[in-house]
XYZ file of C-alpha atoms in Angstrom:
356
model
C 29.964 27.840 -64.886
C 28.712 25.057 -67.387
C 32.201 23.304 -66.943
C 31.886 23.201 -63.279
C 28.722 21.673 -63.610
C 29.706 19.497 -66.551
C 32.557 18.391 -64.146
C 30.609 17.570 -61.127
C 27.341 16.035 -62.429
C 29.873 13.802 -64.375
C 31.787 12.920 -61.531
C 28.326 11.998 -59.651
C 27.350 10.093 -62.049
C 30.298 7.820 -61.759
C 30.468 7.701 -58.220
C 30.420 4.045 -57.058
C 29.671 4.227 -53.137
C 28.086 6.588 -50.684
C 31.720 7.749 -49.473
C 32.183 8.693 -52.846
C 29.139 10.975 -52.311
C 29.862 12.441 -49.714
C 33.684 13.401 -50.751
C 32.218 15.095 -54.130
C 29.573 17.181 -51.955
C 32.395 18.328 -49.922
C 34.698 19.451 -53.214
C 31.319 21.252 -54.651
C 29.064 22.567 -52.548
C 30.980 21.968 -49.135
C 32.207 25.442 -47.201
C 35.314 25.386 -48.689
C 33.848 23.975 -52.339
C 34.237 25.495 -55.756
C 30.717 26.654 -55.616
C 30.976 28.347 -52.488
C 34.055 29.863 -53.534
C 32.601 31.159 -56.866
C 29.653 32.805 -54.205
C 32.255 34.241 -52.099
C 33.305 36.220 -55.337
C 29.604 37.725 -55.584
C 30.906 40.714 -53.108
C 33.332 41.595 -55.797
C 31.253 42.202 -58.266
C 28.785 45.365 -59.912
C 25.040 44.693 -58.480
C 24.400 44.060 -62.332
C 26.790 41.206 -62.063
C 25.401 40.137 -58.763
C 22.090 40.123 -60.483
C 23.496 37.845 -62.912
C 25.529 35.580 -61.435
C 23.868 35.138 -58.141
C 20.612 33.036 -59.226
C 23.267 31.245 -61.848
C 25.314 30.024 -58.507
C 22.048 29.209 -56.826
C 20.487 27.006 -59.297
C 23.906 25.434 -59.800
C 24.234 24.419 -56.017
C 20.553 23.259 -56.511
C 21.552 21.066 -59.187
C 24.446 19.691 -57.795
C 22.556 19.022 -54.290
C 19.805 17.226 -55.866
C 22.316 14.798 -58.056
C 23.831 14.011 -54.873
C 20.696 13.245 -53.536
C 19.193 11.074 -56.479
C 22.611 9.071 -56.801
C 22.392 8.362 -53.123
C 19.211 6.699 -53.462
C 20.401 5.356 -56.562
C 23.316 3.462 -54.486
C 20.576 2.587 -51.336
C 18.411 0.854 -53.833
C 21.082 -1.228 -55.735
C 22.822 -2.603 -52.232
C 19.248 -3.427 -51.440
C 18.284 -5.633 -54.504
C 21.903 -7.072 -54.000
C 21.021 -7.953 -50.280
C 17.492 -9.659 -51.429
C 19.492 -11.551 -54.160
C 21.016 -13.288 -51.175
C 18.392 -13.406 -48.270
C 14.898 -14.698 -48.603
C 12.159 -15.930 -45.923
C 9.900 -18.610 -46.230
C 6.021 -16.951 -45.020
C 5.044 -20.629 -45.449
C 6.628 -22.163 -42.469
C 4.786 -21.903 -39.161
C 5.124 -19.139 -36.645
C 7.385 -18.949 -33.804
C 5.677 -20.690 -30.366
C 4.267 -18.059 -28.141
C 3.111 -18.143 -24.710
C -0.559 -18.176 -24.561
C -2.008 -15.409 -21.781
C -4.978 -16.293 -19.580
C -7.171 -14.334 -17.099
C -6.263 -13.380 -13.717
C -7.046 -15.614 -11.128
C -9.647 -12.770 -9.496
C -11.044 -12.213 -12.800
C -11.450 -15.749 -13.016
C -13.330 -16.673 -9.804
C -15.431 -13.914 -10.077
C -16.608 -14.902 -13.600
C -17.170 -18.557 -11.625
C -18.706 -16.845 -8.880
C -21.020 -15.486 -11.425
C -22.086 -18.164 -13.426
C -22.689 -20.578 -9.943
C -25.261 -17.435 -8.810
C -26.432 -17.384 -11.790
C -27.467 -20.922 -12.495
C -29.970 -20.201 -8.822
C -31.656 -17.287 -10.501
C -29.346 -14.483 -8.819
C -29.054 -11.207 -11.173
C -25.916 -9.145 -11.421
C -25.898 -5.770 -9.716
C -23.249 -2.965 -9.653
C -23.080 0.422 -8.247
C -20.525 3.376 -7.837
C -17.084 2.669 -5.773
C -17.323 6.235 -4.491
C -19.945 6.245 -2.055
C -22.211 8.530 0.221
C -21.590 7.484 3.703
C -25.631 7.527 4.057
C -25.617 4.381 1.345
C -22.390 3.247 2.662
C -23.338 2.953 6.283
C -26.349 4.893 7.473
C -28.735 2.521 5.182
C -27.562 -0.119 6.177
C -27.988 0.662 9.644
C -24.430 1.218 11.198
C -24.001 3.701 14.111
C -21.966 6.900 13.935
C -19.796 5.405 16.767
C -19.431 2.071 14.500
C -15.129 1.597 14.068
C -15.860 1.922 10.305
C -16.972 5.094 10.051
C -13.308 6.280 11.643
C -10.779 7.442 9.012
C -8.185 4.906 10.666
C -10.175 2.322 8.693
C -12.268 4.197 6.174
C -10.785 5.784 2.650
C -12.762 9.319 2.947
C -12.277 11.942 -0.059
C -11.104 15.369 0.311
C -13.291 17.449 1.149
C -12.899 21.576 -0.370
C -13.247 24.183 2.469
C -17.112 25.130 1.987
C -17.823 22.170 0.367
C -21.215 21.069 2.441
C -22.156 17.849 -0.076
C -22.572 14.804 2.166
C -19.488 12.586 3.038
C -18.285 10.508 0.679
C -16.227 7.429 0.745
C -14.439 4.553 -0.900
C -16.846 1.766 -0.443
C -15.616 -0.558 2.181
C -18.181 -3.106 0.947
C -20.729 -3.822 -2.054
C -23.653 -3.824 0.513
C -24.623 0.029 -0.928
C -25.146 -2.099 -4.631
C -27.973 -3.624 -2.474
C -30.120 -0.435 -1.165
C -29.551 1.126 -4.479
C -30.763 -2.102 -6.273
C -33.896 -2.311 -3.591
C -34.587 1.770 -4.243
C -34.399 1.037 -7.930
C -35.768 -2.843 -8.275
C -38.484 -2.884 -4.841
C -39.132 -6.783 -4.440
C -39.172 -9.595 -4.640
C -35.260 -9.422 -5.465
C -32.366 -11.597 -6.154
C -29.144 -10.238 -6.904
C -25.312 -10.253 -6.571
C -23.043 -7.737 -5.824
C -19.053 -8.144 -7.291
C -16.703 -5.489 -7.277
C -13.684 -3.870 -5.263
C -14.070 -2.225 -2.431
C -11.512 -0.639 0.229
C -10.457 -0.689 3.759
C -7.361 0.807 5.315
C -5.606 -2.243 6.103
C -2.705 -4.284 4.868
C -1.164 -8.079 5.718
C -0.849 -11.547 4.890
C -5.197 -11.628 4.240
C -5.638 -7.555 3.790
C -5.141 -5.739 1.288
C -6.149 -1.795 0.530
C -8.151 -2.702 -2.485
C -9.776 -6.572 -2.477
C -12.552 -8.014 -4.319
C -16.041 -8.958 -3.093
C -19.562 -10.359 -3.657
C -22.162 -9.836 -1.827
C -25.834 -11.639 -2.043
C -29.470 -10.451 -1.491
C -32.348 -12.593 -1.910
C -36.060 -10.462 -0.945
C -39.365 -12.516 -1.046
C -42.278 -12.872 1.350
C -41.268 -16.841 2.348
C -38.044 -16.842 2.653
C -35.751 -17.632 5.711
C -32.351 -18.662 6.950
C -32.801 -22.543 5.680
C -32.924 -20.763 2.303
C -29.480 -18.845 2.922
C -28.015 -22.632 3.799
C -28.879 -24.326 0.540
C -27.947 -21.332 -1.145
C -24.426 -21.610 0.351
C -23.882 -25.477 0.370
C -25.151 -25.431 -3.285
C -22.919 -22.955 -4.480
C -19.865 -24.048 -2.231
C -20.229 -27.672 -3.395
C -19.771 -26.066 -7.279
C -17.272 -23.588 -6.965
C -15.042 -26.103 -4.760
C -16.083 -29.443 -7.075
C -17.320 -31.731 -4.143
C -19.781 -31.779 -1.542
C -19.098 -28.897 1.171
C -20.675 -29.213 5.228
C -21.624 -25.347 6.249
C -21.863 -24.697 10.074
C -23.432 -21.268 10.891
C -22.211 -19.592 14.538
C -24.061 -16.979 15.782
C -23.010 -13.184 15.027
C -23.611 -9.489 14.835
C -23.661 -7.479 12.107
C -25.549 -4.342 12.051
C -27.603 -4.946 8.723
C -28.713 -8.047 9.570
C -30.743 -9.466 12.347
C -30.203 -12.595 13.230
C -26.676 -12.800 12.130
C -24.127 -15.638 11.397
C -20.775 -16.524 10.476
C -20.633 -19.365 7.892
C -17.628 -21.708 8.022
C -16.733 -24.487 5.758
C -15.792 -27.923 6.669
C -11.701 -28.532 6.048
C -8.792 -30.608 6.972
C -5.055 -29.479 7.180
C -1.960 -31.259 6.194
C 1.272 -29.382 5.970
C -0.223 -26.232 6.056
C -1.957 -26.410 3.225
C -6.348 -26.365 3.586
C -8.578 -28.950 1.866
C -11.934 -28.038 1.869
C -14.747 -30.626 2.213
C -13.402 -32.930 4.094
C -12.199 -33.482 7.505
C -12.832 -32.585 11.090
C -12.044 -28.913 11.121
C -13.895 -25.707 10.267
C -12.792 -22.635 8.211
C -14.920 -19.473 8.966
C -15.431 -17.846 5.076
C -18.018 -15.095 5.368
C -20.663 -13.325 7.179
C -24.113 -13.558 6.635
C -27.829 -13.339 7.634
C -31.618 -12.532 7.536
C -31.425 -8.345 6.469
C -32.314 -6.095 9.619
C -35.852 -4.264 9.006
C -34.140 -0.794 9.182
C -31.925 -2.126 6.085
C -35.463 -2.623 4.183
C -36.839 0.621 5.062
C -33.512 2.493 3.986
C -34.565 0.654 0.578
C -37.858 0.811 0.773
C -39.530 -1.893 1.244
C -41.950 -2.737 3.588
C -40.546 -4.516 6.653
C -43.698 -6.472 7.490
C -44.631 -7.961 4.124
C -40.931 -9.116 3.272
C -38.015 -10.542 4.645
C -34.794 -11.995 2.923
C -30.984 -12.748 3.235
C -27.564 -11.519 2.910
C -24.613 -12.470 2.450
C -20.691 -11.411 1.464
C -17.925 -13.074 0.274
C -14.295 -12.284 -0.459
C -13.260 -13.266 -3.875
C -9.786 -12.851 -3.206
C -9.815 -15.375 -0.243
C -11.825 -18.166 -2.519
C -8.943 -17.897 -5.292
C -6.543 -18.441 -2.433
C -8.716 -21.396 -0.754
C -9.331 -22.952 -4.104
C -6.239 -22.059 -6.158
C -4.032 -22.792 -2.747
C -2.339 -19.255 -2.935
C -0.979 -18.451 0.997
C -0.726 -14.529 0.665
C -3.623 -12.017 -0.015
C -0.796 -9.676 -1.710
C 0.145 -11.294 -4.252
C -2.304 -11.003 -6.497
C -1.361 -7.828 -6.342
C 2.539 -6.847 -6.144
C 4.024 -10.188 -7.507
C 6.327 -11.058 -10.285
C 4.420 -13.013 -13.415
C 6.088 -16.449 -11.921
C 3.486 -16.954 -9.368
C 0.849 -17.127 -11.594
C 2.460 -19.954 -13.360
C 3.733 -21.678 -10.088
C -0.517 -21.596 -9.513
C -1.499 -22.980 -13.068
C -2.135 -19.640 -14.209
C -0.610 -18.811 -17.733
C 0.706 -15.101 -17.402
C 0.313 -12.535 -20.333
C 4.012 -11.777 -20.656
C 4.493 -11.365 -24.432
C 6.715 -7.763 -25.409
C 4.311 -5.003 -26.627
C 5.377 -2.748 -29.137
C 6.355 -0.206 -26.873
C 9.301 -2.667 -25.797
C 7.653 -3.860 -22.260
C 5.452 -6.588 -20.960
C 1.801 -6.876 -20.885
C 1.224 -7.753 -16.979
């Protein structure tokens, strides 16, 4: 027994490379090694033998096993201080160039949005994309028979059998931000409303899901010549020169009267330029807020009046970015937003894909 370990932990010892290694663990402690053999010969034995040589055999495998082991590690380490003898790397010299990332374009208009509102005193309102259909429509004074209250244009949730909780829907529009913010706020107000909303509808300028911001103004003054410099102020900003407005009359159920506000445009090879020329380019909907709209957030009717207004955010990134198709923002590649100017967060992530 000690010569067979005398023999092996020599020849361990000695052992200049891993496939000398693994050829000794085979001759010792392999299935057909001298140690198993010498095991094989515990059947043969007296059970006072067996009690002898059986936890000699053991610890002897043991042995041999962790030799193996150690020398292994032994050879691991060596190749490695011979491979560092040889390669080095200089932390001194600068980093590789990487692409820098940069917001998405609807991020980025409605942070511009934002800050334009903001600079006229408007306050930043949110509310829940899962509406009631009472804030989503009844407040704001559409009619059952309205064509967005059907579910061929409306997002409505399931509904359990039993389940006797009012409607509820995917907001088709941020207008609900404003009776909440009237129920919670009374008046005088000014606010904006960003966020997505949905409609069931898909094309060239639709898209399920879109992005919009909606304005409310509440005071005891204030009429539609207000809701004009409001617009032509924060057109002429957002687009960077001076913008015409021309208002046509139009219904909307929340508001009474109504209007749809176009801009003042020119085309040349298909592409718009806005602020100049002879056309017109009809950009959002807007208005002095129906009295039944007040009441649903009550206020008093006949002590104040105010405006309203809503905006696509998706459609000014296209208008001012020059970006001819609603979807893609949306289901594009990353290219697009570097055809547009737009710097696309494609570096790998850890996990081996690409941040998009």
């Amino acid at each position: 027994m000690d010569d067979l370990r005398d023999k092996y932990i020599g020849l361990i010892a000695d052992a200049a490379n891993e496939a000398a290694i693994e050829e000794l663990r085979v001759q010792a402690v392999g299935k057909k090694g001298e140690v198993a053999l010498k095991m094989r010969e515990l059947g043969k034995m007296s059970p006072e033998e067996r009690q002898i040589m059986g936890p000699k055999l053991n610890a002897l495998k043991d042995e041999i096993n962790s030799a193996l082991s150690a020398k292994k590690s032994a050879l691991a380490d060596a190749a490695l201080d011979e491979r560092l003898k040889t390669e080095w790397l200089d932390v001194t010299l600068p980093a590789r160039g990487r692409r820098q990332g940069s917001i998405h374009p609807i991020s980025q208009v409605t942070e511009e949005v934002t800050a334009i509102f903001a600079d006229m005193g408007f306050a930043v309102a949110e509310g829940p994309q899962i509406e009631t259909d009472w804030y989503n429509f009844d407040a704001l004074n559409i009619p059952g028979h309205h064509p967005a209250r059907a579910e061929m244009d409306t997002f409505y949730t399931h509904r359990a059998e039993g389940d006797n909780r009012p409607p509820h829907v995917l907001r088709t529009h941020t207008s609900p931000v404003q009776i909440r913010s009237m129920e919670k706020l009374g008046a005088p107000i000014r606010i904006i409303c960003p966020g997505r909303v949905y409609r069931a509808d898909y094309d060239q300028t639709h898209t399920p899901m879109f992005h919009q911001i909606e304005g409310l103004a509440l005071d005891k003054d204030i009429s539609m010549a207000n809701l004009k410099w409001v617009l032509e102020e924060f057109f002429t900003a957002f687009f960077g020169t001076s913008v015409k407005t021309r208002f046509r009359s139009s219904h909307f159920p929340f508001v009474e009267p109504g209007a749809e506000v176009d801009i003042q445009c020119s085309w040349e090879n298909g592409s718009v330029k806005v602020g100049e020329g002879d056309d017109w380019l009809e950009v959002l909907g807007s208005g002095m807020v129906h009295p039944k709209v007040l009441k649903a957030g009550g206020i008093d009717p006949n002590e104040y009046q105010g405006f309203a207004f809503g905006i696509g955010i998706d459609r000014l990134a296209m208008l001012k970015y020059g970006i001819p198709d609603l979807r893609a923002f949306f289901d594009s590649d990353l290219r697009w937003l570097r055809h547009y100017g737009f710097a696309s967060l494609d570096q790998p992530t850890l996990h081996g894909g690409l941040v998009r």
